[in-house]
Amino acid sequence: MDGNDVLATLAVTRWALQAARRGRPTLVEAVTYRMGAHTTADDPSRYRQAQELARWSGRDPIQRMAAYLRGRGILDDDAATALDREADALAATVRQRCLDLPDPSPQSLFDHVYVHDTEALVNARATFAGTEQTEPTQRAERPAGSAGVVRAAGAVQPAVVRPASTVTAVPVPVRSARKAL
């Protein structure tokens, strides 16, 4: 599916949510493009062609949705400006709330990777901790169809809604991971 088409993404994810609530597995492949760099330390010009960026720039999902709404008389300049201000304020609030979160234990890097810990994960956890652990631990399963939040790189994103047998998340802010190293 075109992951840069807001309405298509909405329709497909609604369908996937209904399937998940019925306990059915779903895979959504959203073909999209990351317009910016991975981080402020990244230089995408080293591995991207200018033509590629130009081609994808014309498919920007925000600009496409704005054009769609403007074409139907739903969005005008004043409303767009107000939405931009509201989005900027919300983003600033979310960033600050993420920065204010307590740092998790470095060991939490190994939590919730799989429904049941694998031998390799147990060994990695033990190596990281400098201790031996002989048996995998189990965690409580999240009910199928439940939603969650994933914290990563100082941003909050909704977790993918899937049956509990396939739920994975890495709930460790990058700043904490750096401290652990």
mmCIF file of N, CA and C in Angstrom, residues 1-6 8-10 12 27-35 56 59-61:
data_model
loop_
_atom_site.group_PDB
_atom_site.id
_atom_site.type_symbol
_atom_site.label_atom_id
_atom_site.label_comp_id
_atom_site.label_asym_id
_atom_site.label_seq_id
_atom_site.Cartn_x
_atom_site.Cartn_y
_atom_site.Cartn_z
ATOM 1 N N MET A 1 0.837 -1.165 0.000
ATOM 2 C CA MET A 1 0.000 0.000 0.000
ATOM 3 C C MET A 1 0.887 1.235 0.000
ATOM 4 N N ASP A 2 0.381 2.324 -0.504
ATOM 5 C CA ASP A 2 1.105 3.595 -0.531
ATOM 6 C C ASP A 2 1.070 4.193 0.871
ATOM 7 N N GLY A 3 2.156 4.057 1.602
ATOM 8 C CA GLY A 3 2.226 4.571 2.963
ATOM 9 C C GLY A 3 2.264 6.081 3.043
ATOM 10 N N ASN A 4 2.378 6.759 1.912
ATOM 11 C CA ASN A 4 2.328 8.220 1.883
ATOM 12 C C ASN A 4 0.933 8.726 1.543
ATOM 13 N N ASP A 5 -0.024 7.833 1.408
ATOM 14 C CA ASP A 5 -1.415 8.200 1.154
ATOM 15 C C ASP A 5 -2.160 8.076 2.477
ATOM 16 N N VAL A 6 -2.468 9.213 3.089
ATOM 17 C CA VAL A 6 -3.069 9.234 4.421
ATOM 18 C C VAL A 6 -4.384 8.468 4.451
ATOM 19 N N ALA A 8 -5.531 6.103 2.377
ATOM 20 C CA ALA A 8 -5.313 4.666 2.171
ATOM 21 C C ALA A 8 -4.771 4.030 3.446
ATOM 22 N N THR A 9 -3.845 4.714 4.099
ATOM 23 C CA THR A 9 -3.271 4.204 5.341
ATOM 24 C C THR A 9 -4.343 4.083 6.416
ATOM 25 N N LEU A 10 -5.203 5.078 6.518
ATOM 26 C CA LEU A 10 -6.301 5.037 7.485
ATOM 27 C C LEU A 10 -7.203 3.838 7.213
ATOM 28 N N VAL A 12 -6.622 1.020 5.517
ATOM 29 C CA VAL A 12 -5.958 -0.277 5.704
ATOM 30 C C VAL A 12 -5.700 -0.557 7.178
ATOM 31 N N LEU A 27 -0.621 -8.393 8.348
ATOM 32 C CA LEU A 27 0.619 -7.723 7.984
ATOM 33 C C LEU A 27 0.256 -6.589 7.041
ATOM 34 N N VAL A 28 0.663 -5.393 7.387
ATOM 35 C CA VAL A 28 0.442 -4.234 6.530
ATOM 36 C C VAL A 28 1.808 -3.784 6.031
ATOM 37 N N GLU A 29 1.984 -3.791 4.729
ATOM 38 C CA GLU A 29 3.217 -3.276 4.144
ATOM 39 C C GLU A 29 2.917 -1.888 3.604
ATOM 40 N N ALA A 30 3.453 -0.897 4.263
ATOM 41 C CA ALA A 30 3.268 0.492 3.858
ATOM 42 C C ALA A 30 4.567 0.967 3.220
ATOM 43 N N VAL A 31 4.555 1.166 1.927
ATOM 44 C CA VAL A 31 5.741 1.627 1.208
ATOM 45 C C VAL A 31 5.808 3.139 1.363
ATOM 46 N N THR A 32 6.859 3.601 2.006
ATOM 47 C CA THR A 32 7.001 5.028 2.279
ATOM 48 C C THR A 32 8.478 5.400 2.191
ATOM 49 N N TYR A 33 8.792 6.619 2.557
ATOM 50 C CA TYR A 33 10.150 7.121 2.410
ATOM 51 C C TYR A 33 10.440 8.084 3.546
ATOM 52 N N ARG A 34 11.579 7.918 4.181
ATOM 53 C CA ARG A 34 12.000 8.827 5.246
ATOM 54 C C ARG A 34 12.677 10.022 4.586
ATOM 55 N N MET A 35 12.022 11.170 4.638
ATOM 56 C CA MET A 35 12.529 12.356 3.949
ATOM 57 C C MET A 35 13.782 12.923 4.614
ATOM 58 N N TRP A 56 10.510 11.554 -4.352
ATOM 59 C CA TRP A 56 9.690 11.312 -3.170
ATOM 60 C C TRP A 56 9.135 12.601 -2.578
ATOM 61 N N ARG A 59 5.635 13.335 -3.178
ATOM 62 C CA ARG A 59 4.668 12.414 -2.586
ATOM 63 C C ARG A 59 4.567 12.602 -1.076
ATOM 64 N N ASP A 60 5.004 13.753 -0.574
ATOM 65 C CA ASP A 60 4.951 14.042 0.855
ATOM 66 C C ASP A 60 3.514 13.879 1.360
ATOM 67 N N PRO A 61 3.284 13.037 2.370
ATOM 68 C CA PRO A 61 1.915 12.769 2.807
ATOM 69 C C PRO A 61 1.197 13.984 3.379
#
